[in-house]
Amino acid sequence: MAELRFVVDPELTPALTDELVECWTEVVNAGGSVGFVPPVTSDDILKTATATFAACDTTRDNPDHLLAGFDAEGRVACWLVLGDGKSWLRAHWRWVLRVMVHPKHQGRGYGTLLMRAADDAARDLGVEALHLTVRGGTGTEAFYARLGYEEVGRIPRSIRLAPGDDRDEIYMVKHL
């Protein structure tokens, strides 16, 4: 597997934000299930991206954390968000959100490296468990199972991609 440099809570400069949005756009258009259905443009993603990154703004003491993996050229290769449960009752766990690897880097093990870096970052935050959801019909639950996640539930047909194309939302958890 190739080496990446991972940074938790990198400074969200306009240039980095543009790279993250570009990665998100490329992932969706390559068929990735990260909140949109292709085809999309960066403008389609921008409103959701702005809210996502605002919740990761450490200068405002926000509770979410951006984890970005940079390739040898210093470009965004992969990223995710460790989302806070927004309750002191859930302070011991985080949601893993928006997991993505830029399509030009897929097949190199970057997804595995990203998820291992997420485990490390979560442990550093004092987190005991990570939760995530996947869209049924993509096969991604097998990837997460290999990394130690267990399916704990699913909501049948809760994701509607198009009329007549409903998918299960699968809930998974990993205890650290």
Tab-separated table of N, CA and C in Angstrom:
chain	number	residue	atom	x	y	z
A	1	MET	N	0.843	-1.196	0.000
A	1	MET	CA	0.000	0.000	0.000
A	1	MET	C	0.877	1.244	0.000
A	2	ALA	N	0.421	2.225	-0.717
A	2	ALA	CA	1.151	3.479	-0.802
A	2	ALA	C	1.047	4.243	0.516
A	3	GLU	N	2.022	5.076	0.756
A	3	GLU	CA	2.019	5.888	1.961
A	3	GLU	C	1.294	7.206	1.712
A	4	LEU	N	0.583	7.633	2.705
A	4	LEU	CA	-0.107	8.915	2.671
A	4	LEU	C	0.260	9.683	3.927
A	5	ARG	N	0.105	10.974	3.868
A	5	ARG	CA	0.283	11.813	5.059
A	5	ARG	C	-1.114	12.230	5.501
A	6	PHE	N	-1.476	11.832	6.726
A	6	PHE	CA	-2.800	12.150	7.245
A	6	PHE	C	-2.712	13.326	8.200
A	7	VAL	N	-3.694	14.203	8.090
A	7	VAL	CA	-3.765	15.377	8.952
A	7	VAL	C	-5.174	15.461	9.515
A	8	VAL	N	-5.260	15.555	10.835
A	8	VAL	CA	-6.541	15.784	11.500
A	8	VAL	C	-6.712	17.287	11.650
A	9	ASP	N	-7.857	17.779	11.260
A	9	ASP	CA	-8.194	19.196	11.353
A	9	ASP	C	-7.193	20.098	10.636
A	10	PRO	N	-6.939	19.820	9.343
A	10	PRO	CA	-6.072	20.739	8.604
A	10	PRO	C	-6.749	22.105	8.492
A	11	GLU	N	-5.959	23.134	8.305
A	11	GLU	CA	-6.523	24.467	8.130
A	11	GLU	C	-7.361	24.478	6.854
A	12	LEU	N	-8.608	24.852	6.996
A	12	LEU	CA	-9.536	24.839	5.861
A	12	LEU	C	-9.396	26.117	5.035
A	13	THR	N	-8.304	26.190	4.321
A	13	THR	CA	-8.061	27.321	3.433
A	13	THR	C	-8.995	27.204	2.227
A	14	PRO	N	-9.179	28.297	1.501
A	14	PRO	CA	-9.992	28.195	0.275
A	14	PRO	C	-9.432	27.155	-0.706
A	15	ALA	N	-8.123	27.053	-0.817
A	15	ALA	CA	-7.525	26.078	-1.741
A	15	ALA	C	-7.827	24.652	-1.296
A	16	LEU	N	-7.713	24.377	0.002
A	16	LEU	CA	-8.013	23.034	0.492
A	16	LEU	C	-9.498	22.736	0.327
A	17	THR	N	-10.345	23.690	0.640
A	17	THR	CA	-11.784	23.491	0.470
A	17	THR	C	-12.109	23.166	-0.987
A	18	ASP	N	-11.500	23.874	-1.915
A	18	ASP	CA	-11.716	23.587	-3.344
A	18	ASP	C	-11.287	22.161	-3.684
A	19	GLU	N	-10.151	21.713	-3.149
A	19	GLU	CA	-9.677	20.346	-3.412
A	19	GLU	C	-10.628	19.304	-2.843
A	20	LEU	N	-11.120	19.549	-1.635
A	20	LEU	CA	-12.055	18.615	-0.999
A	20	LEU	C	-13.351	18.515	-1.803
A	21	VAL	N	-13.867	19.658	-2.250
A	21	VAL	CA	-15.095	19.670	-3.054
A	21	VAL	C	-14.850	18.990	-4.401
A	22	GLU	N	-13.709	19.228	-4.997
A	22	GLU	CA	-13.377	18.586	-6.266
A	22	GLU	C	-13.307	17.072	-6.083
A	23	CYS	N	-12.694	16.615	-5.003
A	23	CYS	CA	-12.624	15.184	-4.712
A	23	CYS	C	-14.030	14.623	-4.549
A	24	TRP	N	-14.862	15.297	-3.775
A	24	TRP	CA	-16.239	14.870	-3.531
A	24	TRP	C	-16.992	14.740	-4.852
A	25	THR	N	-16.837	15.730	-5.722
A	25	THR	CA	-17.505	15.720	-7.026
A	25	THR	C	-17.046	14.528	-7.864
A	26	GLU	N	-15.743	14.308	-7.907
A	26	GLU	CA	-15.182	13.196	-8.679
A	26	GLU	C	-15.646	11.847	-8.134
A	27	VAL	N	-15.700	11.726	-6.811
A	27	VAL	CA	-16.142	10.469	-6.188
A	27	VAL	C	-17.599	10.178	-6.553
A	28	VAL	N	-18.461	11.170	-6.417
A	28	VAL	CA	-19.879	10.970	-6.763
A	28	VAL	C	-20.012	10.579	-8.228
A	29	ASN	N	-19.336	11.295	-9.098
A	29	ASN	CA	-19.460	11.033	-10.529
A	29	ASN	C	-18.854	9.696	-10.939
A	30	ALA	N	-18.000	9.127	-10.080
A	30	ALA	CA	-17.447	7.787	-10.328
A	30	ALA	C	-18.340	6.702	-9.725
A	31	GLY	N	-19.466	7.118	-9.100
A	31	GLY	CA	-20.404	6.150	-8.550
A	31	GLY	C	-20.356	5.997	-7.040
A	32	GLY	N	-19.544	6.808	-6.371
A	32	GLY	CA	-19.465	6.735	-4.911
A	32	GLY	C	-20.743	7.208	-4.247
A	33	SER	N	-21.096	6.565	-3.141
A	33	SER	CA	-22.348	6.903	-2.444
A	33	SER	C	-22.040	7.779	-1.241
A	34	VAL	N	-21.819	9.061	-1.521
A	34	VAL	CA	-21.501	10.027	-0.471
A	34	VAL	C	-22.477	11.206	-0.518
A	35	GLY	N	-23.763	10.874	-0.518
A	35	GLY	CA	-24.794	11.878	-0.356
A	35	GLY	C	-25.428	12.434	-1.616
A	36	PHE	N	-24.945	12.036	-2.766
A	36	PHE	CA	-25.480	12.544	-4.022
A	36	PHE	C	-25.573	11.400	-5.027
A	37	VAL	N	-26.271	11.660	-6.122
A	37	VAL	CA	-26.390	10.713	-7.225
A	37	VAL	C	-25.821	11.412	-8.463
A	38	PRO	N	-24.955	10.730	-9.213
A	38	PRO	CA	-24.359	11.373	-10.387
A	38	PRO	C	-25.406	11.602	-11.480
A	39	PRO	N	-25.155	12.558	-12.339
A	39	PRO	CA	-23.977	13.427	-12.398
A	39	PRO	C	-24.162	14.664	-11.516
A	40	VAL	N	-23.054	15.161	-10.976
A	40	VAL	CA	-23.064	16.382	-10.175
A	40	VAL	C	-21.922	17.285	-10.611
A	41	THR	N	-22.064	18.543	-10.257
A	41	THR	CA	-20.988	19.512	-10.426
A	41	THR	C	-20.541	19.950	-9.034
A	42	SER	N	-19.445	20.639	-8.963
A	42	SER	CA	-18.984	21.184	-7.682
A	42	SER	C	-20.032	22.107	-7.081
A	43	ASP	N	-20.742	22.853	-7.934
A	43	ASP	CA	-21.784	23.753	-7.431
A	43	ASP	C	-22.920	22.982	-6.762
A	44	ASP	N	-23.225	21.782	-7.258
A	44	ASP	CA	-24.271	20.958	-6.647
A	44	ASP	C	-23.885	20.552	-5.228
A	45	ILE	N	-22.626	20.341	-5.003
A	45	ILE	CA	-22.126	19.836	-3.722
A	45	ILE	C	-21.795	20.965	-2.746
A	46	LEU	N	-21.570	22.151	-3.240
A	46	LEU	CA	-21.026	23.242	-2.443
A	46	LEU	C	-21.814	23.555	-1.180
A	47	LYS	N	-23.146	23.598	-1.238
A	47	LYS	CA	-23.937	23.936	-0.041
A	47	LYS	C	-23.728	22.894	1.054
A	48	THR	N	-23.792	21.623	0.709
A	48	THR	CA	-23.579	20.558	1.692
A	48	THR	C	-22.139	20.575	2.188
A	49	ALA	N	-21.206	20.806	1.281
A	49	ALA	CA	-19.792	20.854	1.664
A	49	ALA	C	-19.530	21.999	2.634
A	50	THR	N	-20.112	23.160	2.364
A	50	THR	CA	-19.908	24.315	3.235
A	50	THR	C	-20.385	24.013	4.652
A	51	ALA	N	-21.541	23.391	4.785
A	51	ALA	CA	-22.056	23.029	6.113
A	51	ALA	C	-21.176	21.966	6.773
A	52	THR	N	-20.735	20.989	5.982
A	52	THR	CA	-19.872	19.932	6.506
A	52	THR	C	-18.579	20.518	7.056
A	53	PHE	N	-17.942	21.390	6.289
A	53	PHE	CA	-16.657	21.952	6.710
A	53	PHE	C	-16.822	22.969	7.826
A	54	ALA	N	-17.946	23.675	7.872
A	54	ALA	CA	-18.190	24.618	8.970
A	54	ALA	C	-18.239	23.878	10.300
A	55	ALA	N	-18.807	22.672	10.301
A	55	ALA	CA	-18.882	21.881	11.539
A	55	ALA	C	-17.510	21.369	11.974
A	56	CYS	N	-16.530	21.455	11.066
A	56	CYS	CA	-15.155	21.021	11.368
A	56	CYS	C	-14.232	22.195	11.650
A	57	ASP	N	-14.768	23.383	11.748
A	57	ASP	CA	-13.960	24.588	11.938
A	57	ASP	C	-13.480	24.663	13.384
A	58	THR	N	-12.245	24.263	13.607
A	58	THR	CA	-11.708	24.219	14.973
A	58	THR	C	-11.495	25.614	15.552
A	59	THR	N	-11.434	26.648	14.710
A	59	THR	CA	-11.290	28.005	15.248
A	59	THR	C	-12.555	28.444	15.963
A	60	ARG	N	-13.656	27.745	15.686
A	60	ARG	CA	-14.928	28.060	16.345
A	60	ARG	C	-15.313	26.989	17.352
A	61	ASP	N	-14.362	26.139	17.700
A	61	ASP	CA	-14.564	25.094	18.696
A	61	ASP	C	-15.708	24.153	18.326
A	62	ASN	N	-15.837	23.853	17.040
A	62	ASN	CA	-16.869	22.927	16.581
A	62	ASN	C	-16.439	21.485	16.863
A	63	PRO	N	-17.400	20.596	17.046
A	63	PRO	CA	-17.082	19.252	17.529
A	63	PRO	C	-16.674	18.221	16.479
A	64	ASP	N	-16.870	18.492	15.185
A	64	ASP	CA	-16.514	17.516	14.158
A	64	ASP	C	-15.052	17.692	13.756
A	65	HIS	N	-14.475	16.612	13.229
A	65	HIS	CA	-13.059	16.642	12.852
A	65	HIS	C	-12.881	16.113	11.439
A	66	LEU	N	-12.221	16.902	10.605
A	66	LEU	CA	-11.870	16.503	9.255
A	66	LEU	C	-10.556	15.732	9.313
A	67	LEU	N	-10.519	14.587	8.650
A	67	LEU	CA	-9.295	13.807	8.499
A	67	LEU	C	-9.009	13.734	7.007
A	68	ALA	N	-7.882	14.292	6.586
A	68	ALA	CA	-7.534	14.308	5.168
A	68	ALA	C	-6.233	13.558	4.941
A	69	GLY	N	-6.204	12.768	3.873
A	69	GLY	CA	-5.000	12.064	3.457
A	69	GLY	C	-4.433	12.745	2.227
A	70	PHE	N	-3.167	13.114	2.284
A	70	PHE	CA	-2.509	13.812	1.192
A	70	PHE	C	-1.507	12.880	0.522
A	71	ASP	N	-1.483	12.916	-0.810
A	71	ASP	CA	-0.571	12.068	-1.569
A	71	ASP	C	0.836	12.676	-1.583
A	72	ALA	N	1.752	12.052	-2.300
A	72	ALA	CA	3.145	12.489	-2.349
A	72	ALA	C	3.292	13.897	-2.918
A	73	GLU	N	2.320	14.333	-3.717
A	73	GLU	CA	2.354	15.683	-4.296
A	73	GLU	C	1.684	16.713	-3.396
A	74	GLY	N	1.187	16.262	-2.234
A	74	GLY	CA	0.521	17.174	-1.312
A	74	GLY	C	-0.922	17.469	-1.663
A	75	ARG	N	-1.495	16.672	-2.548
A	75	ARG	CA	-2.886	16.850	-2.966
A	75	ARG	C	-3.800	15.933	-2.155
A	76	VAL	N	-5.061	16.323	-2.030
A	76	VAL	CA	-6.039	15.496	-1.317
A	76	VAL	C	-6.243	14.199	-2.094
A	77	ALA	N	-5.994	13.088	-1.418
A	77	ALA	CA	-6.205	11.765	-2.007
A	77	ALA	C	-7.443	11.100	-1.430
A	78	CYS	N	-7.743	11.424	-0.165
A	78	CYS	CA	-8.886	10.812	0.511
A	78	CYS	C	-9.220	11.655	1.736
A	79	TRP	N	-10.452	11.491	2.208
A	79	TRP	CA	-10.837	12.226	3.410
A	79	TRP	C	-12.130	11.675	3.985
A	80	LEU	N	-12.368	12.057	5.238
A	80	LEU	CA	-13.604	11.729	5.934
A	80	LEU	C	-13.796	12.715	7.068
A	81	VAL	N	-14.948	12.626	7.703
A	81	VAL	CA	-15.256	13.449	8.873
A	81	VAL	C	-15.600	12.528	10.026
A	82	LEU	N	-15.034	12.827	11.189
A	82	LEU	CA	-15.448	12.185	12.431
A	82	LEU	C	-16.466	13.117	13.067
A	83	GLY	N	-17.736	12.745	12.958
A	83	GLY	CA	-18.832	13.592	13.410
A	83	GLY	C	-19.211	13.315	14.845
A	84	ASP	N	-19.374	14.378	15.588
A	84	ASP	CA	-19.760	14.286	16.990
A	84	ASP	C	-21.225	13.881	17.107
A	85	GLY	N	-21.551	13.141	18.151
A	85	GLY	CA	-22.935	12.730	18.388
A	85	GLY	C	-23.826	13.840	18.893
A	86	LYS	N	-23.259	15.017	19.163
A	86	LYS	CA	-23.997	16.217	19.592
A	86	LYS	C	-24.743	16.037	20.913
A	87	SER	N	-24.210	15.153	21.758
A	87	SER	CA	-24.822	14.924	23.067
A	87	SER	C	-23.759	14.404	24.019
A	88	TRP	N	-23.777	14.885	25.251
A	88	TRP	CA	-22.799	14.386	26.222
A	88	TRP	C	-23.025	12.899	26.487
A	89	LEU	N	-24.230	12.401	26.228
A	89	LEU	CA	-24.508	10.981	26.400
A	89	LEU	C	-23.801	10.126	25.349
A	90	ARG	N	-23.389	10.781	24.264
A	90	ARG	CA	-22.706	10.073	23.179
A	90	ARG	C	-21.272	10.582	22.982
A	91	ALA	N	-20.719	11.176	23.980
A	91	ALA	CA	-19.375	11.747	23.865
A	91	ALA	C	-18.304	10.688	23.635
A	92	HIS	N	-18.610	9.440	23.887
A	92	HIS	CA	-17.636	8.356	23.764
A	92	HIS	C	-17.612	7.722	22.368
A	93	TRP	N	-18.393	8.237	21.427
A	93	TRP	CA	-18.374	7.702	20.065
A	93	TRP	C	-18.485	8.816	19.040
A	94	ARG	N	-18.143	8.473	17.807
A	94	ARG	CA	-18.241	9.409	16.691
A	94	ARG	C	-18.849	8.711	15.489
A	95	TRP	N	-19.508	9.496	14.632
A	95	TRP	CA	-19.966	9.030	13.324
A	95	TRP	C	-18.817	9.174	12.340
A	96	VAL	N	-18.638	8.211	11.487
A	96	VAL	CA	-17.689	8.319	10.380
A	96	VAL	C	-18.524	8.729	9.167
A	97	LEU	N	-18.249	9.922	8.650
A	97	LEU	CA	-19.075	10.528	7.603
A	97	LEU	C	-18.243	10.852	6.362
A	98	ARG	N	-18.890	10.801	5.214
A	98	ARG	CA	-18.312	11.281	3.954
A	98	ARG	C	-16.988	10.602	3.594
A	99	VAL	N	-16.890	9.307	3.830
A	99	VAL	CA	-15.659	8.571	3.523
A	99	VAL	C	-15.466	8.532	2.013
A	100	MET	N	-14.310	9.036	1.546
A	100	MET	CA	-14.074	9.008	0.106
A	100	MET	C	-12.592	8.981	-0.238
A	101	VAL	N	-12.319	8.272	-1.326
A	101	VAL	CA	-10.992	8.213	-1.927
A	101	VAL	C	-11.140	8.723	-3.352
A	102	HIS	N	-10.296	9.671	-3.727
A	102	HIS	CA	-10.354	10.217	-5.086
A	102	HIS	C	-10.235	9.070	-6.082
A	103	PRO	N	-11.058	9.044	-7.118
A	103	PRO	CA	-11.035	7.936	-8.083
A	103	PRO	C	-9.661	7.633	-8.676
A	104	LYS	N	-8.819	8.631	-8.856
A	104	LYS	CA	-7.497	8.359	-9.436
A	104	LYS	C	-6.598	7.579	-8.478
A	105	HIS	N	-7.010	7.490	-7.211
A	105	HIS	CA	-6.224	6.762	-6.217
A	105	HIS	C	-6.871	5.443	-5.791
A	106	GLN	N	-8.035	5.128	-6.315
A	106	GLN	CA	-8.720	3.916	-5.875
A	106	GLN	C	-7.963	2.672	-6.332
A	107	GLY	N	-8.081	1.622	-5.519
A	107	GLY	CA	-7.411	0.369	-5.822
A	107	GLY	C	-5.989	0.294	-5.290
A	108	ARG	N	-5.577	1.287	-4.524
A	108	ARG	CA	-4.222	1.336	-3.980
A	108	ARG	C	-4.171	1.091	-2.474
A	109	GLY	N	-5.319	0.803	-1.868
A	109	GLY	CA	-5.358	0.589	-0.431
A	109	GLY	C	-5.543	1.855	0.386
A	110	TYR	N	-5.821	2.961	-0.272
A	110	TYR	CA	-5.973	4.224	0.444
A	110	TYR	C	-7.190	4.217	1.372
A	111	GLY	N	-8.258	3.524	0.973
A	111	GLY	CA	-9.441	3.459	1.827
A	111	GLY	C	-9.133	2.773	3.143
A	112	THR	N	-8.367	1.702	3.072
A	112	THR	CA	-7.963	0.995	4.295
A	112	THR	C	-7.078	1.887	5.160
A	113	LEU	N	-6.124	2.556	4.535
A	113	LEU	CA	-5.243	3.456	5.285
A	113	LEU	C	-6.036	4.591	5.922
A	114	LEU	N	-7.010	5.126	5.194
A	114	LEU	CA	-7.846	6.203	5.723
A	114	LEU	C	-8.626	5.732	6.945
A	115	MET	N	-9.213	4.556	6.845
A	115	MET	CA	-10.002	4.053	7.974
A	115	MET	C	-9.122	3.719	9.182
A	116	ARG	N	-7.920	3.231	8.960
A	116	ARG	CA	-6.991	2.993	10.083
A	116	ARG	C	-6.579	4.317	10.723
A	117	ALA	N	-6.357	5.336	9.889
A	117	ALA	CA	-6.040	6.660	10.425
A	117	ALA	C	-7.222	7.212	11.223
A	118	ALA	N	-8.443	6.917	10.784
A	118	ALA	CA	-9.633	7.343	11.529
A	118	ALA	C	-9.676	6.662	12.896
A	119	ASP	N	-9.333	5.378	12.940
A	119	ASP	CA	-9.268	4.674	14.230
A	119	ASP	C	-8.287	5.375	15.162
A	120	ASP	N	-7.100	5.685	14.635
A	120	ASP	CA	-6.075	6.339	15.453
A	120	ASP	C	-6.529	7.711	15.927
A	121	ALA	N	-7.109	8.493	15.013
A	121	ALA	CA	-7.585	9.832	15.370
A	121	ALA	C	-8.679	9.743	16.433
A	122	ALA	N	-9.569	8.783	16.290
A	122	ALA	CA	-10.659	8.613	17.262
A	122	ALA	C	-10.094	8.235	18.636
A	123	ARG	N	-9.144	7.331	18.646
A	123	ARG	CA	-8.525	6.961	19.928
A	123	ARG	C	-7.877	8.182	20.587
A	124	ASP	N	-7.198	8.999	19.784
A	124	ASP	CA	-6.572	10.212	20.319
A	124	ASP	C	-7.605	11.171	20.909
A	125	LEU	N	-8.827	11.121	20.400
A	125	LEU	CA	-9.918	11.951	20.927
A	125	LEU	C	-10.593	11.311	22.146
A	126	GLY	N	-10.159	10.109	22.510
A	126	GLY	CA	-10.778	9.403	23.625
A	126	GLY	C	-12.058	8.680	23.256
A	127	VAL	N	-12.245	8.434	21.969
A	127	VAL	CA	-13.458	7.790	21.466
A	127	VAL	C	-13.357	6.278	21.648
A	128	GLU	N	-14.475	5.652	22.009
A	128	GLU	CA	-14.523	4.216	22.239
A	128	GLU	C	-15.149	3.425	21.099
A	129	ALA	N	-15.940	4.091	20.265
A	129	ALA	CA	-16.603	3.376	19.169
A	129	ALA	C	-16.840	4.332	18.005
A	130	LEU	N	-16.836	3.750	16.806
A	130	LEU	CA	-17.138	4.485	15.587
A	130	LEU	C	-18.374	3.876	14.943
A	131	HIS	N	-19.263	4.738	14.467
A	131	HIS	CA	-20.496	4.318	13.812
A	131	HIS	C	-20.488	4.879	12.397
A	132	LEU	N	-21.073	4.136	11.474
A	132	LEU	CA	-21.228	4.639	10.117
A	132	LEU	C	-22.433	3.989	9.479
A	133	THR	N	-22.880	4.584	8.396
A	133	THR	CA	-23.946	3.982	7.603
A	133	THR	C	-23.446	3.820	6.178
A	134	VAL	N	-23.956	2.812	5.516
A	134	VAL	CA	-23.653	2.607	4.104
A	134	VAL	C	-24.958	2.417	3.350
A	135	ARG	N	-24.904	2.747	2.093
A	135	ARG	CA	-26.046	2.592	1.197
A	135	ARG	C	-26.073	1.149	0.710
A	136	GLY	N	-27.191	0.457	0.934
A	136	GLY	CA	-27.335	-0.904	0.453
A	136	GLY	C	-27.185	-0.978	-1.055
A	137	GLY	N	-26.758	-2.137	-1.526
A	137	GLY	CA	-26.609	-2.349	-2.954
A	137	GLY	C	-25.261	-1.932	-3.504
A	138	THR	N	-24.368	-1.433	-2.657
A	138	THR	CA	-23.049	-1.002	-3.125
A	138	THR	C	-21.956	-2.003	-2.790
A	139	GLY	N	-22.214	-2.879	-1.813
A	139	GLY	CA	-21.203	-3.844	-1.386
A	139	GLY	C	-20.182	-3.278	-0.421
A	140	THR	N	-20.307	-1.997	-0.065
A	140	THR	CA	-19.300	-1.394	0.812
A	140	THR	C	-19.318	-1.956	2.227
A	141	GLU	N	-20.433	-2.568	2.611
A	141	GLU	CA	-20.469	-3.139	3.961
A	141	GLU	C	-19.424	-4.241	4.127
A	142	ALA	N	-19.071	-4.936	3.072
A	142	ALA	CA	-18.028	-5.976	3.142
A	142	ALA	C	-16.659	-5.354	3.414
A	143	PHE	N	-16.385	-4.210	2.801
A	143	PHE	CA	-15.137	-3.488	3.057
A	143	PHE	C	-15.033	-3.129	4.532
A	144	TYR	N	-16.085	-2.538	5.082
A	144	TYR	CA	-16.058	-2.127	6.481
A	144	TYR	C	-16.008	-3.331	7.419
A	145	ALA	N	-16.662	-4.416	7.070
A	145	ALA	CA	-16.609	-5.629	7.896
A	145	ALA	C	-15.172	-6.143	7.994
A	146	ARG	N	-14.421	-6.084	6.903
A	146	ARG	CA	-13.017	-6.518	6.935
A	146	ARG	C	-12.183	-5.652	7.880
A	147	LEU	N	-12.647	-4.438	8.132
A	147	LEU	CA	-11.931	-3.522	9.024
A	147	LEU	C	-12.444	-3.586	10.459
A	148	GLY	N	-13.335	-4.534	10.736
A	148	GLY	CA	-13.807	-4.727	12.102
A	148	GLY	C	-15.163	-4.139	12.426
A	149	TYR	N	-15.848	-3.584	11.446
A	149	TYR	CA	-17.189	-3.053	11.678
A	149	TYR	C	-18.210	-4.179	11.621
A	150	GLU	N	-19.220	-4.087	12.467
A	150	GLU	CA	-20.309	-5.069	12.493
A	150	GLU	C	-21.615	-4.377	12.127
A	151	GLU	N	-22.425	-5.059	11.332
A	151	GLU	CA	-23.753	-4.537	11.048
A	151	GLU	C	-24.596	-4.667	12.302
A	152	VAL	N	-25.232	-3.568	12.692
A	152	VAL	CA	-26.076	-3.575	13.886
A	152	VAL	C	-27.530	-3.271	13.559
A	153	GLY	N	-27.810	-2.964	12.302
A	153	GLY	CA	-29.189	-2.719	11.910
A	153	GLY	C	-29.270	-2.175	10.497
A	154	ARG	N	-30.491	-2.168	10.000
A	154	ARG	CA	-30.723	-1.584	8.676
A	154	ARG	C	-32.155	-1.091	8.610
A	155	ILE	N	-32.342	-0.073	7.827
A	155	ILE	CA	-33.671	0.463	7.584
A	155	ILE	C	-33.980	0.188	6.112
A	156	PRO	N	-34.894	-0.731	5.865
A	156	PRO	CA	-35.204	-1.100	4.477
A	156	PRO	C	-35.760	0.076	3.675
A	157	ARG	N	-35.258	0.192	2.461
A	157	ARG	CA	-35.774	1.148	1.473
A	157	ARG	C	-35.803	2.594	1.965
A	158	SER	N	-34.886	2.977	2.837
A	158	SER	CA	-34.926	4.341	3.379
A	158	SER	C	-34.198	5.354	2.506
A	159	ILE	N	-33.418	4.885	1.547
A	159	ILE	CA	-32.691	5.787	0.646
A	159	ILE	C	-33.304	5.650	-0.745
A	160	ARG	N	-33.813	6.742	-1.263
A	160	ARG	CA	-34.435	6.720	-2.592
A	160	ARG	C	-33.517	7.443	-3.569
A	161	LEU	N	-32.898	6.664	-4.450
A	161	LEU	CA	-32.012	7.235	-5.465
A	161	LEU	C	-32.796	7.788	-6.641
A	162	ALA	N	-33.885	7.118	-6.948
A	162	ALA	CA	-34.771	7.521	-8.042
A	162	ALA	C	-36.076	6.759	-7.841
A	163	PRO	N	-37.163	7.170	-8.470
A	163	PRO	CA	-38.408	6.408	-8.338
A	163	PRO	C	-38.172	4.936	-8.691
A	164	GLY	N	-38.538	4.056	-7.768
A	164	GLY	CA	-38.361	2.623	-7.977
A	164	GLY	C	-36.978	2.099	-7.627
A	165	ASP	N	-36.076	2.961	-7.184
A	165	ASP	CA	-34.722	2.537	-6.795
A	165	ASP	C	-34.474	2.935	-5.349
A	166	ASP	N	-35.053	2.154	-4.447
A	166	ASP	CA	-34.899	2.382	-3.014
A	166	ASP	C	-33.850	1.424	-2.466
A	167	ARG	N	-33.040	1.925	-1.549
A	167	ARG	CA	-31.959	1.124	-0.962
A	167	ARG	C	-32.075	1.119	0.557
A	168	ASP	N	-31.549	0.060	1.157
A	168	ASP	CA	-31.468	-0.011	2.612
A	168	ASP	C	-30.356	0.917	3.110
A	169	GLU	N	-30.559	1.463	4.293
A	169	GLU	CA	-29.474	2.143	4.988
A	169	GLU	C	-28.973	1.167	6.039
A	170	ILE	N	-27.693	0.840	5.966
A	170	ILE	CA	-27.098	-0.175	6.830
A	170	ILE	C	-26.255	0.518	7.893
A	171	TYR	N	-26.546	0.224	9.150
A	171	TYR	CA	-25.806	0.805	10.281
A	171	TYR	C	-24.737	-0.172	10.732
A	172	MET	N	-23.522	0.359	10.919
A	172	MET	CA	-22.390	-0.469	11.327
A	172	MET	C	-21.650	0.217	12.464
A	173	VAL	N	-21.006	-0.596	13.318
A	173	VAL	CA	-20.268	-0.060	14.459
A	173	VAL	C	-18.957	-0.830	14.630
A	174	LYS	N	-17.963	-0.108	15.134
A	174	LYS	CA	-16.672	-0.720	15.468
A	174	LYS	C	-16.275	-0.210	16.851
A	175	HIS	N	-16.037	-1.129	17.765
A	175	HIS	CA	-15.562	-0.763	19.087
A	175	HIS	C	-14.042	-0.719	19.050
A	176	LEU	N	-13.489	0.387	19.524
A	176	LEU	CA	-12.036	0.575	19.465
A	176	LEU	C	-11.349	0.006	20.709
